[in-house]
Short mmCIF file of C-alpha atoms and ligand atoms in Angstrom, two decimals:
data_model
loop_
_atom_site.label_atom_id
_atom_site.label_comp_id
_atom_site.label_asym_id
_atom_site.label_seq_id
_atom_site.Cartn_x
_atom_site.Cartn_y
_atom_site.Cartn_z
CA MET A 333 43.72 4.32 -0.21
CA ASN A 334 45.05 2.53 -3.78
CA GLY A 335 45.74 6.40 -4.75
CA VAL A 336 42.37 7.92 -4.17
CA LYS A 337 43.31 10.96 -2.09
CA LEU A 338 40.17 12.55 -0.84
CA GLU A 339 41.70 15.25 2.17
CA GLY A 340 44.54 18.11 1.57
CA ASP A 341 47.25 18.06 4.48
CA ASP A 342 45.00 20.24 6.27
CA GLY A 343 42.37 17.20 6.31
CA THR A 344 40.13 19.36 3.95
CA PRO A 345 38.26 17.44 1.44
CA ILE A 346 39.41 17.59 -1.55
CA ALA A 347 38.22 16.87 -5.11
CA VAL A 348 39.24 13.94 -6.39
CA PRO A 349 40.10 13.64 -10.63
CA LEU A 350 38.72 10.88 -13.07
CA SER A 351 41.37 12.83 -15.81
CA GLU A 352 43.23 16.12 -16.11
CA ARG A 353 39.62 18.19 -16.47
CA VAL A 354 36.92 16.13 -15.13
CA HIS A 355 36.96 15.11 -10.92
CA TRP A 356 34.91 14.16 -8.20
CA VAL A 357 33.45 16.61 -6.27
CA GLY A 358 31.37 14.43 -3.91
CA ALA A 359 30.40 12.90 -0.63
CA PHE A 360 30.15 9.76 1.67
CA ASP A 361 27.11 9.05 3.61
CA PRO A 362 28.29 6.13 5.46
CA ASN A 363 26.24 5.92 8.70
CA LEU A 364 23.08 5.26 5.94
CA ARG A 365 21.22 2.31 6.54
CA ILE A 366 17.77 3.36 4.49
CA PHE A 367 17.13 5.33 2.15
CA ASP A 368 13.21 6.51 1.04
CA ILE A 369 12.11 4.54 3.75
CA ILE A 370 12.47 1.30 2.11
CA LEU A 371 15.85 0.89 0.52
CA LYS A 372 18.05 -0.96 2.80
CA THR A 373 22.23 -0.27 2.52
CA ALA A 374 24.76 -2.25 4.46
CA ASN A 375 27.77 -0.01 3.84
CA GLY A 376 25.77 3.87 3.60
CA THR A 377 26.39 5.79 0.76
CA SER A 378 27.82 8.54 -1.83
CA TYR A 379 26.70 11.70 -3.09
CA ASN A 380 28.56 11.84 -6.65
CA ALA A 381 28.60 14.78 -8.30
CA TYR A 382 31.29 16.17 -10.46
CA VAL A 383 33.33 19.29 -12.04
CA ILE A 384 34.19 19.15 -15.80
CA ARG A 385 36.41 22.44 -17.61
CA GLY A 386 36.08 23.66 -20.29
CA SER A 387 38.62 26.46 -22.38
CA ASP A 388 35.75 28.49 -21.97
CA GLY A 389 34.54 27.65 -18.72
CA VAL A 390 33.52 25.41 -16.07
CA ALA A 391 30.07 23.30 -15.59
CA VAL A 392 28.83 21.29 -12.03
CA ILE A 393 27.17 17.87 -12.68
CA ASP A 394 24.50 16.86 -9.70
CA THR A 395 25.63 18.37 -6.70
CA VAL A 396 24.47 16.48 -3.09
CA LYS A 397 22.65 16.13 0.02
CA GLU A 398 22.07 18.72 2.09
CA GLY A 399 23.67 17.84 5.00
CA PHE A 400 27.02 17.11 2.90
CA ALA A 401 26.75 20.59 1.29
CA GLY A 402 30.09 21.08 3.29
CA ASP A 403 32.60 18.69 1.50
CA PHE A 404 31.03 19.38 -1.62
CA PHE A 405 31.66 23.12 -1.79
CA ALA A 406 35.41 22.55 -0.25
CA ARG A 407 36.09 20.29 -3.14
CA LEU A 408 34.13 22.10 -5.58
CA GLU A 409 36.47 24.97 -4.57
CA SER A 410 39.59 23.30 -4.94
CA VAL A 411 39.67 22.66 -8.04
CA ALA A 412 36.78 25.80 -9.83
CA ALA A 413 36.13 29.16 -8.42
CA TYR A 414 32.45 29.79 -8.12
CA SER A 415 33.25 32.71 -11.17
CA GLU A 416 34.58 30.17 -13.43
CA ILE A 417 31.20 28.02 -13.35
CA LYS A 418 28.90 28.51 -16.01
CA VAL A 419 27.34 25.91 -16.31
CA ILE A 420 25.77 23.88 -14.19
CA VAL A 421 23.68 20.20 -14.61
CA LEU A 422 20.97 18.29 -12.91
CA ASN A 423 20.21 15.38 -14.46
CA HIS A 424 17.94 14.21 -11.42
CA LEU A 425 16.34 16.08 -9.02
CA GLU A 426 15.55 14.41 -5.61
CA PRO A 427 17.22 16.20 -2.25
CA ASP A 428 19.99 13.86 -2.76
CA HIS A 429 21.07 15.35 -5.40
CA THR A 430 19.88 19.63 -5.69
CA GLY A 431 20.43 19.90 -1.45
CA ALA A 432 23.14 22.27 -2.27
CA LEU A 433 21.97 23.67 -5.72
CA PRO A 434 20.40 26.84 -3.96
CA GLU A 435 23.20 27.39 -2.00
CA LEU A 436 26.12 27.10 -5.43
CA MET A 437 23.41 28.64 -7.86
CA ARG A 438 23.82 32.00 -4.56
CA ARG A 439 27.68 31.23 -4.61
CA ALA A 440 27.60 31.04 -8.32
CA PRO A 441 24.86 33.69 -9.96
CA GLN A 442 26.17 34.17 -13.83
CA ALA A 443 25.41 29.81 -14.27
CA GLN A 444 23.35 28.60 -16.42
CA LEU A 445 20.94 26.01 -14.92
CA PHE A 446 20.60 22.45 -17.71
CA ILE A 447 17.03 20.42 -16.69
CA SER A 448 15.68 17.89 -18.99
CA GLN A 449 11.59 19.20 -19.73
CA LYS A 450 10.18 18.00 -17.49
CA ALA A 451 12.46 18.46 -14.48
CA GLN A 452 10.75 22.26 -14.84
CA THR A 453 7.91 22.13 -12.87
CA MET A 454 9.72 19.78 -10.41
CA LEU A 455 12.13 21.98 -9.87
CA LYS A 456 9.70 25.44 -9.09
CA GLY A 457 8.79 22.54 -6.37
CA LEU A 458 12.30 22.42 -4.66
CA LEU A 459 12.85 25.60 -4.84
CA LYS A 460 9.82 26.95 -4.06
CA GLN A 461 11.51 30.66 -6.89
CA ASP A 462 9.00 31.89 -9.25
CA THR A 463 11.97 33.28 -10.89
CA LEU A 464 14.19 30.71 -11.57
CA SER A 465 16.16 31.01 -15.35
CA PHE A 466 16.90 28.08 -16.15
CA THR A 467 17.09 25.29 -20.13
CA PRO A 468 15.25 22.59 -20.32
CA VAL A 469 16.84 20.34 -22.54
CA VAL A 470 16.24 16.82 -24.84
CA THR A 471 18.00 14.24 -26.49
CA GLY A 472 19.89 15.76 -29.24
CA ASP A 473 21.10 18.77 -27.29
CA SER A 474 24.57 20.52 -26.22
CA VAL A 475 25.86 22.79 -24.21
CA SER A 476 30.10 24.02 -25.14
CA LEU A 477 33.15 24.72 -22.90
CA GLY A 478 34.91 25.26 -25.23
CA ASP A 479 36.61 23.02 -25.75
CA ARG A 480 34.97 20.40 -23.73
CA SER A 481 30.99 19.87 -24.54
CA LEU A 482 28.09 18.37 -22.52
CA GLU A 483 25.69 16.48 -24.93
CA PHE A 484 21.77 15.78 -23.48
CA LEU A 485 20.98 12.15 -23.43
CA HIS A 486 16.80 11.99 -22.54
CA THR A 487 15.96 9.47 -20.20
CA PRO A 488 12.66 9.43 -18.24
CA TYR A 489 11.66 7.20 -15.22
CA LEU A 490 14.96 5.78 -14.64
CA HIS A 491 14.10 6.41 -11.43
CA TRP A 492 11.55 9.41 -11.54
CA PRO A 493 9.81 11.31 -15.09
CA ASP A 494 12.93 13.96 -14.98
CA THR A 495 15.84 11.81 -15.45
CA GLN A 496 18.56 12.48 -17.40
CA CYS A 497 22.17 10.66 -19.10
CA THR A 498 24.83 13.71 -19.84
CA TYR A 499 27.46 12.09 -22.37
CA ALA A 500 31.06 14.87 -22.40
CA PRO A 501 32.08 13.43 -25.53
CA GLU A 502 35.51 14.51 -25.86
CA GLU A 503 36.87 13.11 -22.73
CA LYS A 504 34.00 10.52 -23.87
CA MET A 505 32.22 9.91 -20.38
CA LEU A 506 28.82 9.44 -18.73
CA PHE A 507 27.16 10.75 -16.27
CA SER A 508 24.12 8.88 -15.90
CA GLY A 509 22.43 10.39 -12.63
CA ASP A 510 21.17 6.40 -10.85
CA VAL A 511 21.15 4.38 -13.61
CA PHE A 512 24.35 2.60 -12.92
CA GLY A 513 24.77 3.86 -9.46
CA CYS A 514 23.72 1.74 -5.95
CA HIS A 515 23.93 2.96 -2.49
CA PHE A 516 27.19 0.77 -1.74
CA CYS A 517 29.83 3.87 0.56
CA ASP A 518 33.35 2.96 -0.27
CA LYS A 519 36.48 5.73 0.08
CA ARG A 520 38.71 3.83 -1.92
CA LEU A 521 35.63 5.56 -4.70
CA PHE A 522 36.69 3.41 -8.11
CA ASN A 523 35.24 -0.34 -9.59
CA ASP A 524 38.65 -1.46 -10.15
CA SER A 525 39.87 -0.52 -6.36
CA VAL A 526 36.33 -0.91 -3.78
CA GLY A 527 34.73 -3.30 -1.92
CA ASP A 528 33.02 -6.31 -3.83
CA PHE A 529 29.68 -3.83 -4.33
CA ARG A 530 27.46 -7.10 -6.98
CA PHE A 531 25.01 -7.74 -4.35
CA SER A 532 24.39 -3.61 -4.06
CA PHE A 533 23.84 -2.97 -7.94
CA GLU A 534 21.26 -6.22 -8.30
CA TYR A 535 19.54 -4.78 -4.89
CA TYR A 536 19.65 -1.01 -7.03
CA TYR A 537 18.47 -2.19 -10.59
CA ALA A 538 15.69 -4.17 -8.91
CA HIS A 539 14.25 -1.43 -6.77
CA ILE A 540 14.27 1.43 -8.08
CA MET A 541 15.55 0.37 -12.05
CA ARG A 542 13.33 -2.51 -12.71
CA PRO A 543 9.93 -1.21 -12.04
CA PHE A 544 11.15 1.05 -15.20
CA LYS A 545 12.27 -1.26 -17.65
CA GLU A 546 10.59 -0.61 -20.44
CA TYR A 547 12.39 2.88 -20.29
CA VAL A 548 15.97 1.52 -19.50
CA VAL A 549 15.27 -0.20 -22.66
CA ARG A 550 14.73 3.09 -24.28
CA ALA A 551 17.51 4.71 -23.07
CA LEU A 552 20.28 1.74 -23.70
CA GLU A 553 19.23 2.93 -26.79
CA LEU A 554 20.68 5.80 -27.03
CA ILE A 555 23.83 4.63 -23.79
CA GLU A 556 24.88 1.46 -25.72
CA PRO A 557 26.06 3.05 -29.17
CA LEU A 558 28.05 6.04 -26.67
CA PRO A 559 32.46 5.46 -26.86
CA LEU A 560 33.02 5.27 -22.92
CA THR A 561 36.04 5.85 -20.69
CA LEU A 562 33.96 5.64 -17.66
CA ILE A 563 30.35 6.20 -16.10
CA ALA A 564 29.80 8.39 -12.80
CA PRO A 565 26.42 7.45 -11.34
CA THR A 566 25.65 9.66 -8.53
CA HIS A 567 25.63 6.75 -5.82
CA GLY A 568 28.15 4.43 -5.13
CA PRO A 569 31.08 3.01 -7.44
CA ILE A 570 32.80 5.25 -10.83
CA LEU A 571 32.47 2.62 -13.37
CA ARG A 572 35.75 2.72 -15.03
CA ASP A 573 36.85 -0.45 -15.28
CA ARG A 574 35.59 -2.61 -18.06
CA PRO A 575 32.53 0.50 -17.87
CA GLN A 576 30.36 -1.40 -21.09
CA HIS A 577 29.86 -4.85 -18.43
CA TYR A 578 27.62 -2.76 -17.04
CA ILE A 579 25.55 -1.68 -19.54
CA GLN A 580 25.55 -5.58 -20.73
CA ARG A 581 24.17 -6.25 -17.53
CA TYR A 582 21.27 -3.51 -17.55
CA ARG A 583 20.66 -4.41 -20.49
CA GLN A 584 20.49 -8.51 -19.46
CA LEU A 585 17.90 -7.41 -16.17
CA SER A 586 15.81 -5.69 -18.79
CA SER A 587 15.48 -7.85 -21.75
CA PRO A 588 12.02 -10.54 -21.21
CA ALA A 589 13.45 -14.10 -20.38
CA LEU A 590 10.18 -15.56 -20.94
CA HIS A 591 9.78 -14.04 -24.25
CA ASN A 592 11.71 -17.06 -25.83
CA GLU A 593 9.55 -19.47 -24.93
CA LEU A 594 6.33 -19.03 -25.86
CA SER A 595 5.41 -18.99 -29.41
CA PRO A 596 4.28 -15.61 -31.25
CA ASN A 597 0.47 -15.49 -30.81
CA GLN A 598 0.91 -16.81 -27.45
CA LYS A 599 0.09 -15.48 -24.11
CA THR A 600 -0.07 -16.70 -20.34
CA LEU A 601 -2.03 -16.82 -17.64
CA LEU A 602 -1.01 -17.42 -13.78
CA ILE A 603 -3.58 -18.60 -11.08
CA PHE A 604 -3.01 -18.48 -7.90
CA TYR A 605 -4.88 -18.83 -4.84
CA ILE A 606 -4.95 -20.02 -1.13
CA SER A 607 -7.33 -22.09 0.74
CA SER A 608 -8.46 -23.02 4.06
CA TYR A 609 -10.99 -25.86 3.38
CA GLY A 610 -10.11 -26.48 -0.32
CA ASN A 611 -13.62 -24.70 -1.41
CA THR A 612 -11.39 -22.11 -2.83
CA ARG A 613 -9.03 -25.17 -4.00
CA ARG A 614 -11.80 -26.63 -6.10
CA MET A 615 -12.65 -23.33 -7.93
CA ALA A 616 -9.53 -22.72 -8.55
CA GLU A 617 -8.96 -26.41 -10.55
CA ALA A 618 -11.93 -25.31 -12.41
CA ILE A 619 -11.30 -21.96 -13.72
CA TYR A 620 -7.64 -23.55 -14.69
CA GLN A 621 -9.97 -26.36 -16.90
CA GLY A 622 -12.14 -23.71 -18.40
CA ALA A 623 -9.14 -21.18 -19.57
CA MET A 624 -7.26 -24.02 -20.57
CA GLN A 625 -9.44 -24.87 -23.47
CA VAL A 626 -9.02 -21.34 -25.14
CA GLU A 627 -5.42 -22.29 -27.31
CA ASP A 628 -2.87 -20.05 -27.82
CA VAL A 629 -3.12 -19.62 -23.09
CA ARG A 630 -0.21 -21.15 -21.59
CA VAL A 631 -2.18 -21.72 -18.31
CA SER A 632 -0.75 -22.17 -14.78
CA LEU A 633 -2.07 -22.87 -11.16
CA TYR A 634 -0.48 -22.08 -7.78
CA ASP A 635 -0.64 -23.31 -4.70
CA LEU A 636 0.78 -20.18 -2.72
CA GLU A 637 0.68 -22.12 1.03
CA GLY A 638 4.01 -23.90 -1.60
CA GLY A 639 5.84 -21.47 -2.71
CA GLU A 640 8.26 -18.25 -2.14
CA VAL A 641 6.91 -14.99 -3.69
CA GLY A 642 10.31 -14.17 -4.96
CA PRO A 643 9.97 -16.36 -8.10
CA PHE A 644 5.99 -15.59 -8.19
CA VAL A 645 7.52 -11.98 -8.25
CA ASP A 646 9.16 -12.81 -11.82
CA LEU A 647 7.06 -15.16 -13.43
CA ILE A 648 4.08 -12.15 -13.15
CA GLU A 649 5.93 -10.15 -14.15
CA GLU A 650 5.98 -11.09 -17.49
CA ALA A 651 3.14 -12.83 -17.53
CA ASP A 652 -0.38 -11.42 -19.51
CA GLY A 653 -2.77 -11.93 -16.85
CA LEU A 654 -3.04 -12.61 -13.31
CA VAL A 655 -5.64 -14.12 -11.34
CA LEU A 656 -6.23 -14.45 -7.48
CA GLY A 657 -8.30 -16.88 -5.17
CA THR A 658 -8.48 -16.17 -2.10
CA PRO A 659 -11.10 -17.03 1.01
CA THR A 660 -12.44 -14.01 3.15
CA ILE A 661 -11.47 -14.64 6.55
CA ASN A 662 -12.33 -12.15 9.90
CA GLY A 663 -13.81 -9.61 6.11
CA ASP A 664 -11.03 -10.01 4.75
CA ALA A 665 -8.50 -11.35 1.97
CA VAL A 666 -6.05 -13.36 3.74
CA LYS A 667 -2.42 -12.73 4.17
CA PRO A 668 0.23 -14.63 1.77
CA ILE A 669 -2.21 -13.23 -0.81
CA TRP A 670 -1.38 -9.31 0.30
CA ASP A 671 2.03 -10.89 0.69
CA LEU A 672 1.86 -11.45 -3.37
CA LEU A 673 0.41 -7.57 -4.47
CA SER A 674 2.83 -5.79 -2.29
CA SER A 675 5.67 -7.89 -3.45
CA LEU A 676 4.71 -5.96 -6.69
CA ALA A 677 5.25 -3.26 -6.04
CA VAL A 678 8.80 -3.65 -7.88
CA VAL A 679 7.21 -4.82 -11.69
CA ASN A 680 5.22 -2.66 -13.95
CA LEU A 681 1.52 -4.53 -14.04
CA LYS A 682 -0.76 -1.67 -15.89
CA ASN A 683 -2.57 -3.55 -17.95
CA LYS A 684 -1.65 -6.55 -17.76
CA LEU A 685 -5.31 -8.25 -16.92
CA GLY A 686 -6.92 -9.30 -13.81
CA GLY A 687 -9.33 -11.41 -12.06
CA VAL A 688 -10.45 -12.66 -8.12
CA PHE A 689 -12.66 -15.20 -7.42
CA GLY A 690 -13.22 -17.24 -3.81
CA SER A 691 -15.21 -19.04 -1.45
CA TYR A 692 -16.53 -17.41 1.65
CA GLY A 693 -18.65 -18.36 4.61
CA TRP A 694 -20.54 -15.10 5.96
CA THR A 695 -19.97 -12.17 3.67
CA GLY A 696 -17.21 -12.35 1.30
CA GLU A 697 -14.74 -8.99 0.80
CA GLY A 698 -12.07 -10.70 0.63
CA VAL A 699 -12.45 -11.05 -3.43
CA ARG A 700 -13.51 -7.13 -3.46
CA LEU A 701 -11.48 -6.11 -2.16
CA VAL A 702 -8.47 -7.68 -4.19
CA GLU A 703 -10.14 -6.77 -7.24
CA ASP A 704 -10.00 -3.11 -5.90
CA ARG A 705 -5.73 -3.64 -5.15
CA LEU A 706 -5.72 -5.15 -8.47
CA ARG A 707 -7.29 -1.44 -9.95
CA GLY A 708 -5.44 0.79 -8.30
CA LEU A 709 -2.28 -1.24 -9.22
CA LYS A 710 -3.30 -0.71 -12.68
CA LEU A 711 -4.44 -4.20 -13.49
CA ARG A 712 -7.92 -4.34 -16.05
CA VAL A 713 -10.65 -6.37 -14.30
CA PRO A 714 -12.91 -6.72 -16.86
CA ILE A 715 -14.91 -9.45 -15.01
CA PRO A 716 -15.91 -9.10 -11.82
CA GLY A 717 -14.60 -11.11 -8.76
CA LEU A 718 -16.13 -14.26 -8.78
CA ARG A 719 -18.08 -15.28 -4.94
CA VAL A 720 -19.65 -18.71 -3.70
CA LYS A 721 -20.77 -19.18 -0.39
CA LEU A 722 -18.62 -22.20 1.03
CA ILE A 723 -19.15 -25.67 -0.89
CA PRO A 724 -18.97 -25.35 -4.27
CA THR A 725 -21.92 -26.58 -6.12
CA ASP A 726 -21.94 -28.29 -9.79
CA ASP A 727 -23.32 -25.62 -10.65
CA GLU A 728 -20.76 -23.47 -9.33
CA ILE A 729 -18.16 -25.29 -10.05
CA LEU A 730 -19.31 -24.53 -14.09
CA GLU A 731 -19.77 -20.53 -12.69
CA CYS A 732 -15.67 -21.42 -12.73
CA THR A 733 -15.44 -22.94 -15.26
CA ALA A 734 -16.62 -19.84 -17.46
CA PHE A 735 -15.05 -17.27 -15.11
CA GLY A 736 -11.44 -19.56 -16.09
CA LEU A 737 -12.14 -19.38 -20.53
CA GLU A 738 -13.60 -16.13 -20.26
CA LEU A 739 -10.39 -14.48 -18.73
CA ALA A 740 -8.80 -16.51 -21.76
CA GLN A 741 -9.96 -15.70 -24.33
CA GLU A 742 -10.08 -11.86 -23.13
CA LEU A 743 -6.54 -12.74 -23.30
CA THR A 744 -6.44 -13.21 -26.72
CA GLY A 745 -9.61 -11.12 -27.50
CA ALA A 746 -12.19 -14.00 -28.36
CA ARG A 747 -14.15 -13.62 -25.40
CA LEU A 748 -16.05 -10.13 -27.13
CA SER A 749 -17.99 -12.36 -30.02
CA LYS A 750 -18.32 -15.59 -27.78
CA VAL A 751 -21.16 -16.50 -25.83
CA ILE A 752 -20.65 -19.31 -23.00
CA ASN A 753 -22.94 -22.13 -23.26
CA PHE A 754 -22.54 -23.57 -19.64
CA ALA A 755 -23.77 -27.25 -20.89
CA ASP A 756 -20.88 -27.50 -23.42
CA LEU A 757 -18.80 -26.94 -20.11
CA ALA A 758 -20.25 -30.12 -17.61
FE1 FEO B 541 19.68 9.17 -5.92
FE2 FEO B 541 16.51 9.41 -7.47
O1 FEO B 541 17.70 9.76 -5.69
#
């Protein structure tokens, strides 16, 4: 199988060398189809863990999900005795990487545990032990194994607050945790041997890392200067062929595409609506006209009836403001609005401007419900939602125009000092 020997002659799992001193001691989970409730995987995943041997001791980097501990310990035992383990590094505390930790600590009680600063409280919560001994580390900290060493990189929110990466400078290897990983189970193990996993790499980024793009960018500042022979993530193929390619791809995926199209002071405001009898559409068009009166705001108007949600999510991610228009039907906003909102879980919306409007027949709860949801998503909603009963009157259309104007002014900072004269808008 392309030279990767996973088991000894008696069928016992054995470690796979990445170099003379570094081994993979992970496990395969080919039957997994859903990870963490939301992530699909068409052919399972792997839980990658690693062992590095120095002249002065052995380090274990990450472990595996609890049910796969048997393979992990068998592989570990094929390259190291428990008494040799001096260091255990946890790059990330999610249970798929810490499931075997309690048993590993029992077998190697002399080992010192290294975790990120932010992992401290999580570790206690996870292991339910108050007497744990560990060393919290940050960027610049390192631990010596004699002729090999490990350097720690503080890379939080990729994708939990605790996440870090560990670099072995003498091997030029990066143990990256979930970063650069994917749920792809292939026993050929290395990226130059496995099947085509590009879709899985992109899918994993889109669902796991994308909401934390700003942290991806900060992590790349630490990772890009490193000389690398390979990247060893905790899921999916080990990236020994062109590791820099995957770093560049993360850079592309985390860089704003819209940025280059706008002048430095220009803001973007997106208005989405759906309308059953044309009333919410009339409101949307008036809001659009009002917003367009503000210089330096690029305003776009979209009818959700005519668009796919996916591309809209990309637009919203880079926009400064989001305005949603919905009728109220059966006491609720309508499904296309909720569909759009639920798809925004993969992007960071914090502090974007939000606004809501809509026509209603009886009670008009839809606008309030969507406002609440926008606030829940951490948008700021400084102007109360605008509701019109059934067909907007001429005055109500003027109110819509003013609503759009104010939202756009809020984006540019002009709203504070401005008093709107409705007569000016007619
Ligand atoms: Fe692979 Fe975030 O755990």
